Tab-separated table of C-alpha atoms in Angstrom:
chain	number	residue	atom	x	y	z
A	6	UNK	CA	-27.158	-62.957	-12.822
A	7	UNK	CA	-29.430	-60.230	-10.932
A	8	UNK	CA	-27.711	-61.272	-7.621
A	9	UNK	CA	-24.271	-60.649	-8.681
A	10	UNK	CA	-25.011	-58.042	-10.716
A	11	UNK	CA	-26.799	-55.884	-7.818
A	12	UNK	CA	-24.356	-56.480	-5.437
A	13	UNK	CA	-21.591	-54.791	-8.010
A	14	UNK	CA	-23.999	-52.047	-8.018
A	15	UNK	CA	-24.049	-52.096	-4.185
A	16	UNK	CA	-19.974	-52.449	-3.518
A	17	UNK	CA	-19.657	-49.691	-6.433
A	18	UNK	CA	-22.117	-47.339	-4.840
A	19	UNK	CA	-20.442	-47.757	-1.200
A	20	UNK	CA	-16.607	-46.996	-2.902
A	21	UNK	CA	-18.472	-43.585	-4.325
A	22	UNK	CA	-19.804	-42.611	-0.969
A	23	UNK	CA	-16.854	-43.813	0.957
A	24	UNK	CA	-14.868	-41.485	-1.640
A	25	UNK	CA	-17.469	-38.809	-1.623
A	26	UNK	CA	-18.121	-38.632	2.381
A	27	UNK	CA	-15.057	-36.481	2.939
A	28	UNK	CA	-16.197	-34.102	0.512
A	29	UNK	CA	-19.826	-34.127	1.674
A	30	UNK	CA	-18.729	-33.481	5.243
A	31	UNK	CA	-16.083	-30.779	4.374
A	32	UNK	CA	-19.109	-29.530	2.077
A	33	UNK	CA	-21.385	-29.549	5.601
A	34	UNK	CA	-19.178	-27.899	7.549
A	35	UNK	CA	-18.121	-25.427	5.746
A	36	UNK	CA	-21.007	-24.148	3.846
A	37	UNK	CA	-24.406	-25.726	4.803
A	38	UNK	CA	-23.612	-25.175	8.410
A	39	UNK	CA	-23.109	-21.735	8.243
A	40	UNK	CA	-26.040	-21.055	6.039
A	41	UNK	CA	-28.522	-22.873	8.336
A	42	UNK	CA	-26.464	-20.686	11.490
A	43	UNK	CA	-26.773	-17.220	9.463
A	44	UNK	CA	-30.308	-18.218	9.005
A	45	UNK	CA	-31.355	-18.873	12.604
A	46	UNK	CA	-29.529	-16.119	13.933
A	47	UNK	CA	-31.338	-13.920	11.613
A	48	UNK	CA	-34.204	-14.453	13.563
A	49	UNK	CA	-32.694	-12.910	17.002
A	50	UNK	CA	-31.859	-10.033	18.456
A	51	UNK	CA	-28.847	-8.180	18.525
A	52	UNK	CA	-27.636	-9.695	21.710
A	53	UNK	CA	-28.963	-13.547	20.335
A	54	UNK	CA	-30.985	-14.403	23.479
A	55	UNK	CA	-34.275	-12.823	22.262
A	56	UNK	CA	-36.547	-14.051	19.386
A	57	UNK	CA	-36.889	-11.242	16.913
A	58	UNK	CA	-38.643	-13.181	13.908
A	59	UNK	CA	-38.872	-11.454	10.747
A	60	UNK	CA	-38.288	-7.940	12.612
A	61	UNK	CA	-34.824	-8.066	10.699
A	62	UNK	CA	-35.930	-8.225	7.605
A	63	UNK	CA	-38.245	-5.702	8.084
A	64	UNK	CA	-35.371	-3.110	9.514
A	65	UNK	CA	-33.344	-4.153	6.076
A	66	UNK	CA	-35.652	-2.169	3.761
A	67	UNK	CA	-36.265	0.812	6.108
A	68	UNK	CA	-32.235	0.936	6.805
A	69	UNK	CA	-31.122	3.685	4.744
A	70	UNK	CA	-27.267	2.537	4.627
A	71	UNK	CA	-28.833	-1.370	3.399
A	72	UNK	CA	-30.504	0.634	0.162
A	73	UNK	CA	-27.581	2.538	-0.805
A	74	UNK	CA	-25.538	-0.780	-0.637
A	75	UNK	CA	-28.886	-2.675	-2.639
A	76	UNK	CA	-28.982	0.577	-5.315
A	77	UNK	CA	-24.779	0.301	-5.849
A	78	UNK	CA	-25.129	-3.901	-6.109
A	79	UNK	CA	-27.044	-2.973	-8.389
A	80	UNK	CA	-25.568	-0.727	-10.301
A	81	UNK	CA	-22.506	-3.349	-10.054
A	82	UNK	CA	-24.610	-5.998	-11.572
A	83	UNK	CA	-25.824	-4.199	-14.285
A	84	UNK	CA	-22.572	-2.347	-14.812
A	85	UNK	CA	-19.332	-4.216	-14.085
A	86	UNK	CA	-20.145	-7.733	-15.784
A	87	UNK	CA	-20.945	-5.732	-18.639
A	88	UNK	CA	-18.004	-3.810	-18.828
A	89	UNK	CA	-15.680	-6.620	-18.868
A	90	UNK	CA	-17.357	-8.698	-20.831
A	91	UNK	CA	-17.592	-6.439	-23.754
A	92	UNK	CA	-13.690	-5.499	-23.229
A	93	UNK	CA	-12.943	-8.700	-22.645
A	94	UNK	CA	-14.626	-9.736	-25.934
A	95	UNK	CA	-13.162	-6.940	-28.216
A	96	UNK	CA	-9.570	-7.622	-26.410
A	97	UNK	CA	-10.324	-11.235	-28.006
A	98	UNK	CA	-11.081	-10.346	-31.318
A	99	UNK	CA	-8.214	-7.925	-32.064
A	100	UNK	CA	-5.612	-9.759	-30.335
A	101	UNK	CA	-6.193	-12.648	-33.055
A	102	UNK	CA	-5.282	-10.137	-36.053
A	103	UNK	CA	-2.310	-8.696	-34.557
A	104	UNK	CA	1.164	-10.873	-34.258
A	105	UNK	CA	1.737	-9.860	-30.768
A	106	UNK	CA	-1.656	-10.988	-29.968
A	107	UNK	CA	0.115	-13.534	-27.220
A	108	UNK	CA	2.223	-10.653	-25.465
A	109	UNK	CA	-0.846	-8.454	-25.109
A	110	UNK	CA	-3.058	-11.139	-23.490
A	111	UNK	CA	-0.590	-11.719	-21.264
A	112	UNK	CA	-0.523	-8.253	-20.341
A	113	UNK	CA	-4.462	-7.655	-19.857
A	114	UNK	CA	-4.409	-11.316	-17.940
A	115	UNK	CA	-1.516	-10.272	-15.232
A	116	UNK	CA	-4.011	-8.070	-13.089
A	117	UNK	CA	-5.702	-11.509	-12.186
A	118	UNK	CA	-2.003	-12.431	-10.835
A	119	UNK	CA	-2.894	-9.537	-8.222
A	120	UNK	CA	-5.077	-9.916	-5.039
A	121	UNK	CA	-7.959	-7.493	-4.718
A	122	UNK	CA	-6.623	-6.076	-1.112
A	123	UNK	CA	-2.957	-5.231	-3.541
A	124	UNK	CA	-5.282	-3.782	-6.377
A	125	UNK	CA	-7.304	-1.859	-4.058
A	126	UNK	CA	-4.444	0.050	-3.366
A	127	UNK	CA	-2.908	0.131	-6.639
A	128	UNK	CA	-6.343	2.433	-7.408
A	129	UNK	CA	-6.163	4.207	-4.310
A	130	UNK	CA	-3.409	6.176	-5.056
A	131	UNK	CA	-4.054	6.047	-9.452
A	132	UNK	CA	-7.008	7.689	-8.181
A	133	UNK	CA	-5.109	10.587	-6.135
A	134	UNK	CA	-6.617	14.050	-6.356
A	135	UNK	CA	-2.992	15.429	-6.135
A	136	UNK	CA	-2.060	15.260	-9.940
A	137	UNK	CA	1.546	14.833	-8.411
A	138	UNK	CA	0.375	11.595	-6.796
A	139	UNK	CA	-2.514	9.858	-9.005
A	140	UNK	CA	-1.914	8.641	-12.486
A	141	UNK	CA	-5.615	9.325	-12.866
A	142	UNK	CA	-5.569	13.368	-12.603
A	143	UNK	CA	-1.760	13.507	-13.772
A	144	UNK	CA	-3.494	12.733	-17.307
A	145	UNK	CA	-6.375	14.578	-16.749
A	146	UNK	CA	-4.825	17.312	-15.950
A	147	UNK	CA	-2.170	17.214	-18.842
A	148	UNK	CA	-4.775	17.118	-21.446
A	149	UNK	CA	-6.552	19.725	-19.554
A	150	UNK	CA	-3.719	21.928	-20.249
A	151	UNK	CA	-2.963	21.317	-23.150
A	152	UNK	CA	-6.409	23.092	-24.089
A	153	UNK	CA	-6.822	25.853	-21.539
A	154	UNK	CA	-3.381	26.919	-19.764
A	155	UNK	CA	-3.952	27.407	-16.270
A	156	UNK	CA	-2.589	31.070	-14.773
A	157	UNK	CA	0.795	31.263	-13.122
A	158	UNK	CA	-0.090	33.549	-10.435
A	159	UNK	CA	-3.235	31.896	-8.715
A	160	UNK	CA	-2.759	33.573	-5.517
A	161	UNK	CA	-1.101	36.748	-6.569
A	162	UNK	CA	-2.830	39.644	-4.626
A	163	UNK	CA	-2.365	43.194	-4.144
A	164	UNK	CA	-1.520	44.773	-0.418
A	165	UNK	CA	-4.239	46.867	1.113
A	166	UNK	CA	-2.208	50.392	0.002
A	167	UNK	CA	-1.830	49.223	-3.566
A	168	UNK	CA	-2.878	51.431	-6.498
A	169	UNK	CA	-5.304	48.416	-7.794
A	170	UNK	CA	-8.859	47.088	-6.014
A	171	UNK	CA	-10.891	43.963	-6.603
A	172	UNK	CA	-12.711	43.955	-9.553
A	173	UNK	CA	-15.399	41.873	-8.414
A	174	UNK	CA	-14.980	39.035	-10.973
A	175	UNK	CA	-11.612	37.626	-9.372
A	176	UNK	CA	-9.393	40.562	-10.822
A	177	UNK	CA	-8.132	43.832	-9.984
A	178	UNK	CA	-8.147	47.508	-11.331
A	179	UNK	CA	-6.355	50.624	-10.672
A	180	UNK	CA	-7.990	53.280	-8.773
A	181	UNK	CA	-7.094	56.324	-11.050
A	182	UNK	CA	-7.060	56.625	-14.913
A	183	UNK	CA	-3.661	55.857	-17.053
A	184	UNK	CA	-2.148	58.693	-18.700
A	185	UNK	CA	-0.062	58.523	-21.595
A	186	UNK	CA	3.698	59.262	-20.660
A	187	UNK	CA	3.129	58.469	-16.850
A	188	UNK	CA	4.765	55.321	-16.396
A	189	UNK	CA	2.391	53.475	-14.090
A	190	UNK	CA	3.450	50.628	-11.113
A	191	UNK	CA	0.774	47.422	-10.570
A	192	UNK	CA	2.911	46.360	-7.256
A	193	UNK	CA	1.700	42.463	-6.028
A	194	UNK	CA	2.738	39.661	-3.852
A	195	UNK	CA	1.641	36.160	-2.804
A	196	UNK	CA	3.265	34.255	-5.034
A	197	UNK	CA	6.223	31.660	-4.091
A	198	UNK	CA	9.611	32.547	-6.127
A	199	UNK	CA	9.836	28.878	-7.534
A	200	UNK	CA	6.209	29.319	-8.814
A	201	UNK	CA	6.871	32.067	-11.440
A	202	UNK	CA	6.727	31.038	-15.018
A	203	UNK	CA	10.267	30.326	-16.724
A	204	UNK	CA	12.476	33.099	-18.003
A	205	UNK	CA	11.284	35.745	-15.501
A	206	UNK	CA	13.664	38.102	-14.738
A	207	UNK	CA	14.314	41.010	-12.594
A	208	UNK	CA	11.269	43.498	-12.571
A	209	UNK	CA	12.555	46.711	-14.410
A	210	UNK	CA	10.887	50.407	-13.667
A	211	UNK	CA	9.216	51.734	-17.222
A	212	UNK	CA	10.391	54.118	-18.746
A	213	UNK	CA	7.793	56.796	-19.913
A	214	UNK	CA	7.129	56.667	-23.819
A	215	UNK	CA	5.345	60.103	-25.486
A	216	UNK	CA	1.673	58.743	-26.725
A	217	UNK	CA	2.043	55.256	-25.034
A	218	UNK	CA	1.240	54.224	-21.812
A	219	UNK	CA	3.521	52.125	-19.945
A	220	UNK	CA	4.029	50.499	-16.792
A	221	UNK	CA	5.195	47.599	-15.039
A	222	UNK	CA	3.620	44.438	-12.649
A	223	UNK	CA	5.977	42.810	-10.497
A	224	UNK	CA	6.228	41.126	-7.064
A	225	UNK	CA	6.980	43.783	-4.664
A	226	UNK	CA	8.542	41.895	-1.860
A	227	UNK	CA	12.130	40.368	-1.971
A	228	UNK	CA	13.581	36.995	-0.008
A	229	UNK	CA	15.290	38.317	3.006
A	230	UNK	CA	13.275	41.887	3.070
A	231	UNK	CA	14.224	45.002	2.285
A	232	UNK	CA	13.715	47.574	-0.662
A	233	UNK	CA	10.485	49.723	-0.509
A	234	UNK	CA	7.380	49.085	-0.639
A	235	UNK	CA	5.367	50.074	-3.975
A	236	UNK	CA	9.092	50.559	-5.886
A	237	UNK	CA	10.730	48.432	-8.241
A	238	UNK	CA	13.937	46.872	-6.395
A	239	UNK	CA	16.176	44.775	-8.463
A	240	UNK	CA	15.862	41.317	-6.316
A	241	UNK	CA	11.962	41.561	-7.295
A	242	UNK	CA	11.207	39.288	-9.971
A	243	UNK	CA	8.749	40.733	-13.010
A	244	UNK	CA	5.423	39.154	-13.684
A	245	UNK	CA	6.381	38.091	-16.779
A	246	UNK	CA	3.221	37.142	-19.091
A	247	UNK	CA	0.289	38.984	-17.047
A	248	UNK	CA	-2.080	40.250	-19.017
A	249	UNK	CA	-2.969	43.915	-18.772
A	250	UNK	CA	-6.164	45.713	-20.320
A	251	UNK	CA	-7.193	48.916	-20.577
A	252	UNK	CA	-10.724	49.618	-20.010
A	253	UNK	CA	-12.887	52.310	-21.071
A	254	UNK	CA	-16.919	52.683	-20.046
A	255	UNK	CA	-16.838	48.692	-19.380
A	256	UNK	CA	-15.243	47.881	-22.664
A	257	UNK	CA	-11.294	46.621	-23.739
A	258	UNK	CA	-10.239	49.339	-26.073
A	259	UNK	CA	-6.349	48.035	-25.516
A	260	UNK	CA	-4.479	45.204	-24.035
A	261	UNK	CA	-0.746	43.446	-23.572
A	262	UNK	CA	1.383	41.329	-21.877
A	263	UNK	CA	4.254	41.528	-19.647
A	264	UNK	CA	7.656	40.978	-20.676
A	265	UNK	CA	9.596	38.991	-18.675
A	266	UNK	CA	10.796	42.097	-16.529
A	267	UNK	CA	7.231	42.652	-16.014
A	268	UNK	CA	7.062	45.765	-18.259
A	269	UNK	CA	4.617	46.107	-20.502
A	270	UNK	CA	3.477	49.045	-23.013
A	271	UNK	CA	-0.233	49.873	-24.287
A	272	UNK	CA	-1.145	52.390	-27.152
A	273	UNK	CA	-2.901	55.768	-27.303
A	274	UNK	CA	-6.222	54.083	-27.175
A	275	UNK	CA	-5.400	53.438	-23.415
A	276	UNK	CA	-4.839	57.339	-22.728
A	277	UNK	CA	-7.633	57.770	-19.312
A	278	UNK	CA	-8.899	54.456	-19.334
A	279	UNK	CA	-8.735	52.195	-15.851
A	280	UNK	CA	-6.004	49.178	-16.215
A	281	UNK	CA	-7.086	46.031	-15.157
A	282	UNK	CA	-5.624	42.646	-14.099
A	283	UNK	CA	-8.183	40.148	-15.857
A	284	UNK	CA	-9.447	37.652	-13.340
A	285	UNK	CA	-7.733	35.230	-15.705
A	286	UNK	CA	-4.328	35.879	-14.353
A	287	UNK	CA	-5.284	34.611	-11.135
A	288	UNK	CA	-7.073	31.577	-11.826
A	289	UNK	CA	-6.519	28.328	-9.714
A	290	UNK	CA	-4.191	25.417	-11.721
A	291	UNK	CA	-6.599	22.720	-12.855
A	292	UNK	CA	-6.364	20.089	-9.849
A	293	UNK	CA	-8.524	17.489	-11.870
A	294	UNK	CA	-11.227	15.166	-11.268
A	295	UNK	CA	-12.085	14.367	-7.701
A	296	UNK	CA	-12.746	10.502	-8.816
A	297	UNK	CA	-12.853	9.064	-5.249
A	298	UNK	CA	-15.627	11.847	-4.101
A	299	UNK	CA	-19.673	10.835	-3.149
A	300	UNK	CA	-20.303	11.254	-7.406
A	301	UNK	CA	-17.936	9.322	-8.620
A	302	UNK	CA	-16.479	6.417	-6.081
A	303	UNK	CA	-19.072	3.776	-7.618
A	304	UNK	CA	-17.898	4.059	-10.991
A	305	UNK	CA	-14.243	4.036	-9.936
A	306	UNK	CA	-14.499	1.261	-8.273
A	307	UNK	CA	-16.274	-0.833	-10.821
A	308	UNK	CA	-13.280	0.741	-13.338
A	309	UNK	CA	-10.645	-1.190	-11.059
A	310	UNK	CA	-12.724	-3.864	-11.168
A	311	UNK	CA	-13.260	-4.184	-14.920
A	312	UNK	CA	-8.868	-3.746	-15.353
A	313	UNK	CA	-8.763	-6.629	-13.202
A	314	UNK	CA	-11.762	-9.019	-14.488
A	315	UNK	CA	-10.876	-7.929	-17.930
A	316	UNK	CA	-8.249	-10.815	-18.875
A	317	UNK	CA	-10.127	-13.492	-17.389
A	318	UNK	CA	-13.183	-12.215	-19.870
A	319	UNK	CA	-10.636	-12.007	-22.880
A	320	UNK	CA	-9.212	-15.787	-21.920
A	321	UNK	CA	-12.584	-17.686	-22.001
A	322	UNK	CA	-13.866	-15.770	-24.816
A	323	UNK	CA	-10.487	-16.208	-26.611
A	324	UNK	CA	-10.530	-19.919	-25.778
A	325	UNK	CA	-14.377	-20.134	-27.302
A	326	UNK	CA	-13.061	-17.784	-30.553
A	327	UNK	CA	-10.948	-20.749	-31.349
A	328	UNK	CA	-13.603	-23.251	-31.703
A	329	UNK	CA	-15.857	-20.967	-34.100
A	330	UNK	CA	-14.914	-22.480	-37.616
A	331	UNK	CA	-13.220	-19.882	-39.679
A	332	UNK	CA	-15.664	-21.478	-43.004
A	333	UNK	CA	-18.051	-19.938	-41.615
A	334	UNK	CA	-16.507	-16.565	-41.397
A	335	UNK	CA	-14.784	-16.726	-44.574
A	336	UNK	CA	-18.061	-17.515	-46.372
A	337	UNK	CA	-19.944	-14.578	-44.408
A	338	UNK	CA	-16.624	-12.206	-46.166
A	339	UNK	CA	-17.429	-14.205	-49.744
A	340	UNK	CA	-20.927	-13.196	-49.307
A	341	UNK	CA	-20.114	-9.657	-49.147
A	342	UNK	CA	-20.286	-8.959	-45.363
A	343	UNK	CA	-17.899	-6.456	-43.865
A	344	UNK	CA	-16.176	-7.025	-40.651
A	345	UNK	CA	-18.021	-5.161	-38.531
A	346	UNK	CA	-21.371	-7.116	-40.078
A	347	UNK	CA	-19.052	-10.576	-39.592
A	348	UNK	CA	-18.265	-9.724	-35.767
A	349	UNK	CA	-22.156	-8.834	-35.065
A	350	UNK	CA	-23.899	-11.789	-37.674
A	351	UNK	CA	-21.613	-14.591	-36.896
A	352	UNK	CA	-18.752	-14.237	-34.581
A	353	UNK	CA	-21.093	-13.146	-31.351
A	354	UNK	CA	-24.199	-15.102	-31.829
A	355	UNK	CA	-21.829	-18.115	-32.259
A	356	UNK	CA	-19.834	-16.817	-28.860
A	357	UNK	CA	-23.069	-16.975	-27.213
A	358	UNK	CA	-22.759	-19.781	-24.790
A	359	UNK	CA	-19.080	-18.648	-23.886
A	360	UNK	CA	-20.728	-15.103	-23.581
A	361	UNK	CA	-23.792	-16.576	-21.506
A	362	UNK	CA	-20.550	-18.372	-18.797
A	363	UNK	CA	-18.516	-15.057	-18.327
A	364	UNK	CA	-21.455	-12.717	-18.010
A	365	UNK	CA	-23.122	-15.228	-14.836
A	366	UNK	CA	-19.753	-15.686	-13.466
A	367	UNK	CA	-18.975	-12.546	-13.202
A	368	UNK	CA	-22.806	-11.268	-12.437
A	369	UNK	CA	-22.339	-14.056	-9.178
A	370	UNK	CA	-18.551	-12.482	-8.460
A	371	UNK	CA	-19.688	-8.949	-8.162
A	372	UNK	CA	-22.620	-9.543	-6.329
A	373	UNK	CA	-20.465	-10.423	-3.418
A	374	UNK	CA	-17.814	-7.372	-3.905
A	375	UNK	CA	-16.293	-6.053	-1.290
A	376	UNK	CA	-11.977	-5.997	-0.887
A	377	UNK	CA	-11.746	-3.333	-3.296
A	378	UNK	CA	-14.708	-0.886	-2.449
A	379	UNK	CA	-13.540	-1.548	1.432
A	380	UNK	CA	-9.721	-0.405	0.407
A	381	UNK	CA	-10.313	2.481	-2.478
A	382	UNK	CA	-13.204	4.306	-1.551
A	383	UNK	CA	-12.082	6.547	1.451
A	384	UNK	CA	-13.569	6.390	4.944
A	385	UNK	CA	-15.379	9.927	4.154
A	386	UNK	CA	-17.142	8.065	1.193
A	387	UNK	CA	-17.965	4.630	1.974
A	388	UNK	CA	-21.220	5.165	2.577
A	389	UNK	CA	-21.814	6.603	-0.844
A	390	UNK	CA	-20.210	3.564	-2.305
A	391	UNK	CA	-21.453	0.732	-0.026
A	392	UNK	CA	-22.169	-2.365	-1.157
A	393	UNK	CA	-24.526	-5.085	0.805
A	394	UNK	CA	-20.880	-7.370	1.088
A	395	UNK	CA	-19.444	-4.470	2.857
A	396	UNK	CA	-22.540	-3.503	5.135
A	397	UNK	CA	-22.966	-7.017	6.249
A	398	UNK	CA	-19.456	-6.646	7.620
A	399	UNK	CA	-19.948	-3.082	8.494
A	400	UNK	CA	-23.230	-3.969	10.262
A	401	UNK	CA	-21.657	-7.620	12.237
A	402	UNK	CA	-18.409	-6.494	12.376
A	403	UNK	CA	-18.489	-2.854	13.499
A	404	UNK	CA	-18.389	-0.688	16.466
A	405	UNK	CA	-21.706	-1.107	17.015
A	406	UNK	CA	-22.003	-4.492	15.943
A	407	UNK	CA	-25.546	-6.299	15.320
A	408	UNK	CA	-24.742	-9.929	14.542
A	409	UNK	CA	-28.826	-10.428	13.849
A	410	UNK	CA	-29.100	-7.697	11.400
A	411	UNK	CA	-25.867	-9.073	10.241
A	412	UNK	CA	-27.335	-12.745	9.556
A	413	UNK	CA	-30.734	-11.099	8.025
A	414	UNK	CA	-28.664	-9.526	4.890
A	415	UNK	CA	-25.869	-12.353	4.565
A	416	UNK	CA	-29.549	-14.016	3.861
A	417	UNK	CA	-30.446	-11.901	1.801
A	418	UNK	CA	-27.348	-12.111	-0.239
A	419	UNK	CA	-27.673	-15.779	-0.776
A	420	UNK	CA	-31.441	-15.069	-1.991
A	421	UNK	CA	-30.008	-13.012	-4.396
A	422	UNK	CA	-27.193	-15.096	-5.523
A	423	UNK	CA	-29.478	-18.531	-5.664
A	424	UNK	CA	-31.492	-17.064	-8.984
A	425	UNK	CA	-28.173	-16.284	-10.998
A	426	UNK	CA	-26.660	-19.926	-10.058
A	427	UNK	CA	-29.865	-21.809	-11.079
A	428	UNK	CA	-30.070	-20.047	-13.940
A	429	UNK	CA	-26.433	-20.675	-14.511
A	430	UNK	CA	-27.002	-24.851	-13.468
A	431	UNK	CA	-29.837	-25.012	-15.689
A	432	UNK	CA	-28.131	-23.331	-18.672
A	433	UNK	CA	-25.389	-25.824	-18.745
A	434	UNK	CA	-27.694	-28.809	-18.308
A	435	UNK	CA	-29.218	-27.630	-21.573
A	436	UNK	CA	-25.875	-27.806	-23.163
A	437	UNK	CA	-24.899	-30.947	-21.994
A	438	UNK	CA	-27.821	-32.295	-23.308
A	439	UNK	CA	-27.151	-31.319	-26.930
C-alpha cells in the first residue's frame, strides 16, 4: 500500500508544480529578477561599469533631497493610514444607523473608481489659490467673509497733488484741518469701475452744512477722460461705504460713512481735526490659504489621499461590523453603557483584526506613494513634498539621471516595506491558526 500510495503523492505533487510553474516563472521574472538587478546595480556607479560598493548607501543619508523624501514617508506612514482608517471606521458605524446608509457608501467608495494620475488633478485645481478656480479657497474664503468683510477699494490711491498723504499704517490723511461749513473733496483713483460695491452712484459735490463738516470721496477719473482733475464730474462714480474719521491729537473724536454718492457728513466734534481714510478701506480681499505652498503640500496631499482610501477603509471595516454579534452590543446597552462607551468597549476591540488588515495595507500602499504627490504638488514645491517613490524616479529617471543611486533607494524601499509585510504574514498565520 506504501508503493501506490507514494506514487499518488508523487503524480499529485508534479500536477501542482506543473500548474504552479507558470506562476513561479511569471513570479521570477517579474519581481525576483528585478530585485536581485536593483540590488547589484546598487553597487555601481552612475555610469554601471565601475564598482562603487556600499558608497551608495552612504550618499543616501548625506543626500539632503533622500531625507526630506524619508521625513515626508514618514509623516505619510504615521499620518495617512491613520486618517483613513479612523474615517473609514466612523463612515462604518454611522452609515449602519441611517436608512441611506447604502447610497452614502457608495458615494465615499466611488473615489476608488478613479485612478490616482485623474485624482491628482482633481486636487490640483480643488487646491487653486485663485478662490475663482479652487473649491478649496472658494470656501475658505466665503467663511472668511462672512466674519471679516474684506474692503472694496484695495488699490484705491490718491494722485501725487491730492489733498490727502499716507498715513503710514496703509491709509491716508488730509494735509490741512476740516472746518465746519467748508465742504471738503478726498479725490482718488485706482480702482476698476466693475469693482465698486453695488448701488454706487454718481459722486455728488457736498453741500456746506452750518456746524457740520461735510465732504465727499469719489473716483476722480472718468472712462474716456475728461472733467477736471480734483472736481466732482458727474460720470465719476462715489465711494460709496468708505469710512471717514476725524482725528484729533491721535485720537477718533468723529467718524462716518459714505453714501452711495460718496458724500458723507461728520459733526461739530470734527471742527479742526485731520480726516483720515482708515487703512481699513484699502485692505487686500482675502485670497485664502496657499494649500499647495512649501507648509502645507504634505498635508494636502495626504488629504487627497485619505478622500480616495477612505471607502475602501469604510468597506472592509463595514464588511467586519457585520460579523460582530449585535448580543453582545445589546447586552453592553442593558448593562447601562452609552454609545459612545459601546463603540470604544466592544465595537473596536472586537474590529481589531479587520482594523489590524486596513491599517498594514494601507501603511504598505503609502509607503510606495507617488502618482498623486508627482501630479498635485507643483514643480516649485516638490522638493518640499518629496517622497522616497518620487526621488527614486527623480534620481533614475531625471535630467541628471544616476541609475546606481537609483537602485540603492529602490533597496531601501523594499527594506522598509519587508518589516510591515512580515508583520502583516505573521499576523494572519496567527489567525488562521485559531
Amino acid at each position: 500500500m506504501a508503493g501506490p500510495s507514494r506514487s499518488a503523492a508523487r503524480r499529485r505533487g508534479t500536477v501542482a508544480a506543473v500548474f504552479l510553474l507558470p506562476a513561479l516563472l511569471l513570479l521570477g521574472a517579474l519581481v525576483v529578477q528585478p530585485i536581485g538587478y536593483s540590488v547589484w546595480r546598487s553597487l555601481f556607479d552612475r555610469s554601471g561599469r565601475s564598482f562603487a560598493g556600499l558608497d551608495n548607501y552612504a550618499a543616501l543619508f548625506s543626500d539632503g533631497a533622500v531625507r526630506t523624501a524619508l521625513a515626508n514617508t514618514a509623516v505619510w506612514v504615521v499620518a495617512a493610514p491613520a486618517a483613513a482608517t479612523a474615517l473609514g471606521l466612523v463612515f462604518a458605524v454611522l452609515t449602519e444607523r441611517v436608512r441611506w446608509g447604502t447610497a452614502f457608501k457608495l458615494l465615499v467608495f466611488m473615489p476608488m473608481a478613479i485612478s490616482m494620475l485623474a485624482a491628482g488633478i482633481i486636487f490640483r485645481l480643488v487646491y487653486e489659490q485663485d478662490p475663482g478656480r479652487g473649491v478649496a479657497n472658494a470656501v475658505w474664503v466665503g467663511v472668511h467673509d462672512t466674519f471679516a468683510e474684506s474692503s472694496a477699494f484695495p488699490r484705491a490711491r490718491p494722485r501725487p497733488d491730492a489733498p490727502l498723504v499716507a498715513d503710514g499704517s496703509g491709509g491716508y490723511v488730509t494735509r490741512a484741518p476740516a472746518r465746519a461749513g467748508v465742504p471738503v473733496a478726498l479725490p482718488l483713483v485706482g480702482v476698476r469701475p466693475e469693482e465698486l460695491p453695488d448701488g454706487t452712484a454718481p459722486a455728488r459735490a457736498a453741500g456746506a452744512e452750518p456746524g457740520r463738516v461735510t465732504g465727499v470721496v469719489w473716483q476722480d477719473f472718468a472712462r474716456g477722460g475728461g472733467g477736471q482733475r480734483g472736481a466732482v464730474d458727474a460720470r465719476e462714480p462715489g465711494y460709496a461705504g468708505m469710512r471717514v474719521e476725524a482725528v484729533r491729537d491721535g485720537r477718533v473724536v468723529a467718524s462716518a460713512r459714505a453714501g452711495s454718492d460718496g458724500t458723507f457728513v461728520l459733526p461739530g466734534a470734527a471742527d479742526g481735526a485731520l480726516l483720515r481714510l482708515p487703512a481699513e478701506n484699502f485692505r487686500e480681499p482675502y485670497a485664502g490659504v496657499d494649500w499647495l505652498g512649501p507648509a502645507l503640500v504634505t498635508p494636502s496631499v495626504i488629504g487627497a489621499y485619505v478622500w480616495m482610501w477612505a471607502g475602501f477603509a469604510m468597506v472592509l471595516i463595514g464588511a467586519g461590523l457585520a460579523a460582530v454579534p449585535r448580543e453582545l452590543l445589546e447586552a453592553a446597552r442593558v448593562d447601562g453603557a452609552n454609545e459612545w462607551q459601546v463603540f470604544r468597549r466592544v465595537t473596536v476591540p472586537l474590529l481589531a483584526p479587520v482594523l489590524a488588515v486596513v491599517l498594514v495595507t494601507l501603511v504598505i500602499n503609502v509607503m510606495k506613494i507617488f502618482d498623486l504627490v508627482f501630479v498635485i504638488a507643483p514643480g516649485a514645491v516638490q522638493d518640499d513634498a518629496n517622497v522616497l517613490a518620487l526621488q527614486l524616479y527623480r534620481t533614475s529617471f531625471g535630467t541628471d539621471a544616476d541609475q546606481g543611486l537609483g537602485s540603492a533607494i529602490a533597496v531601501l524601499l523594499l527594506v522598509l516595506v519587508v518589516p510591515v509585510m512580515w508583520f502583516n504574514i505573521r499576523r494572519m498565520r496567527k489567525e488562521g491558526a485559531r
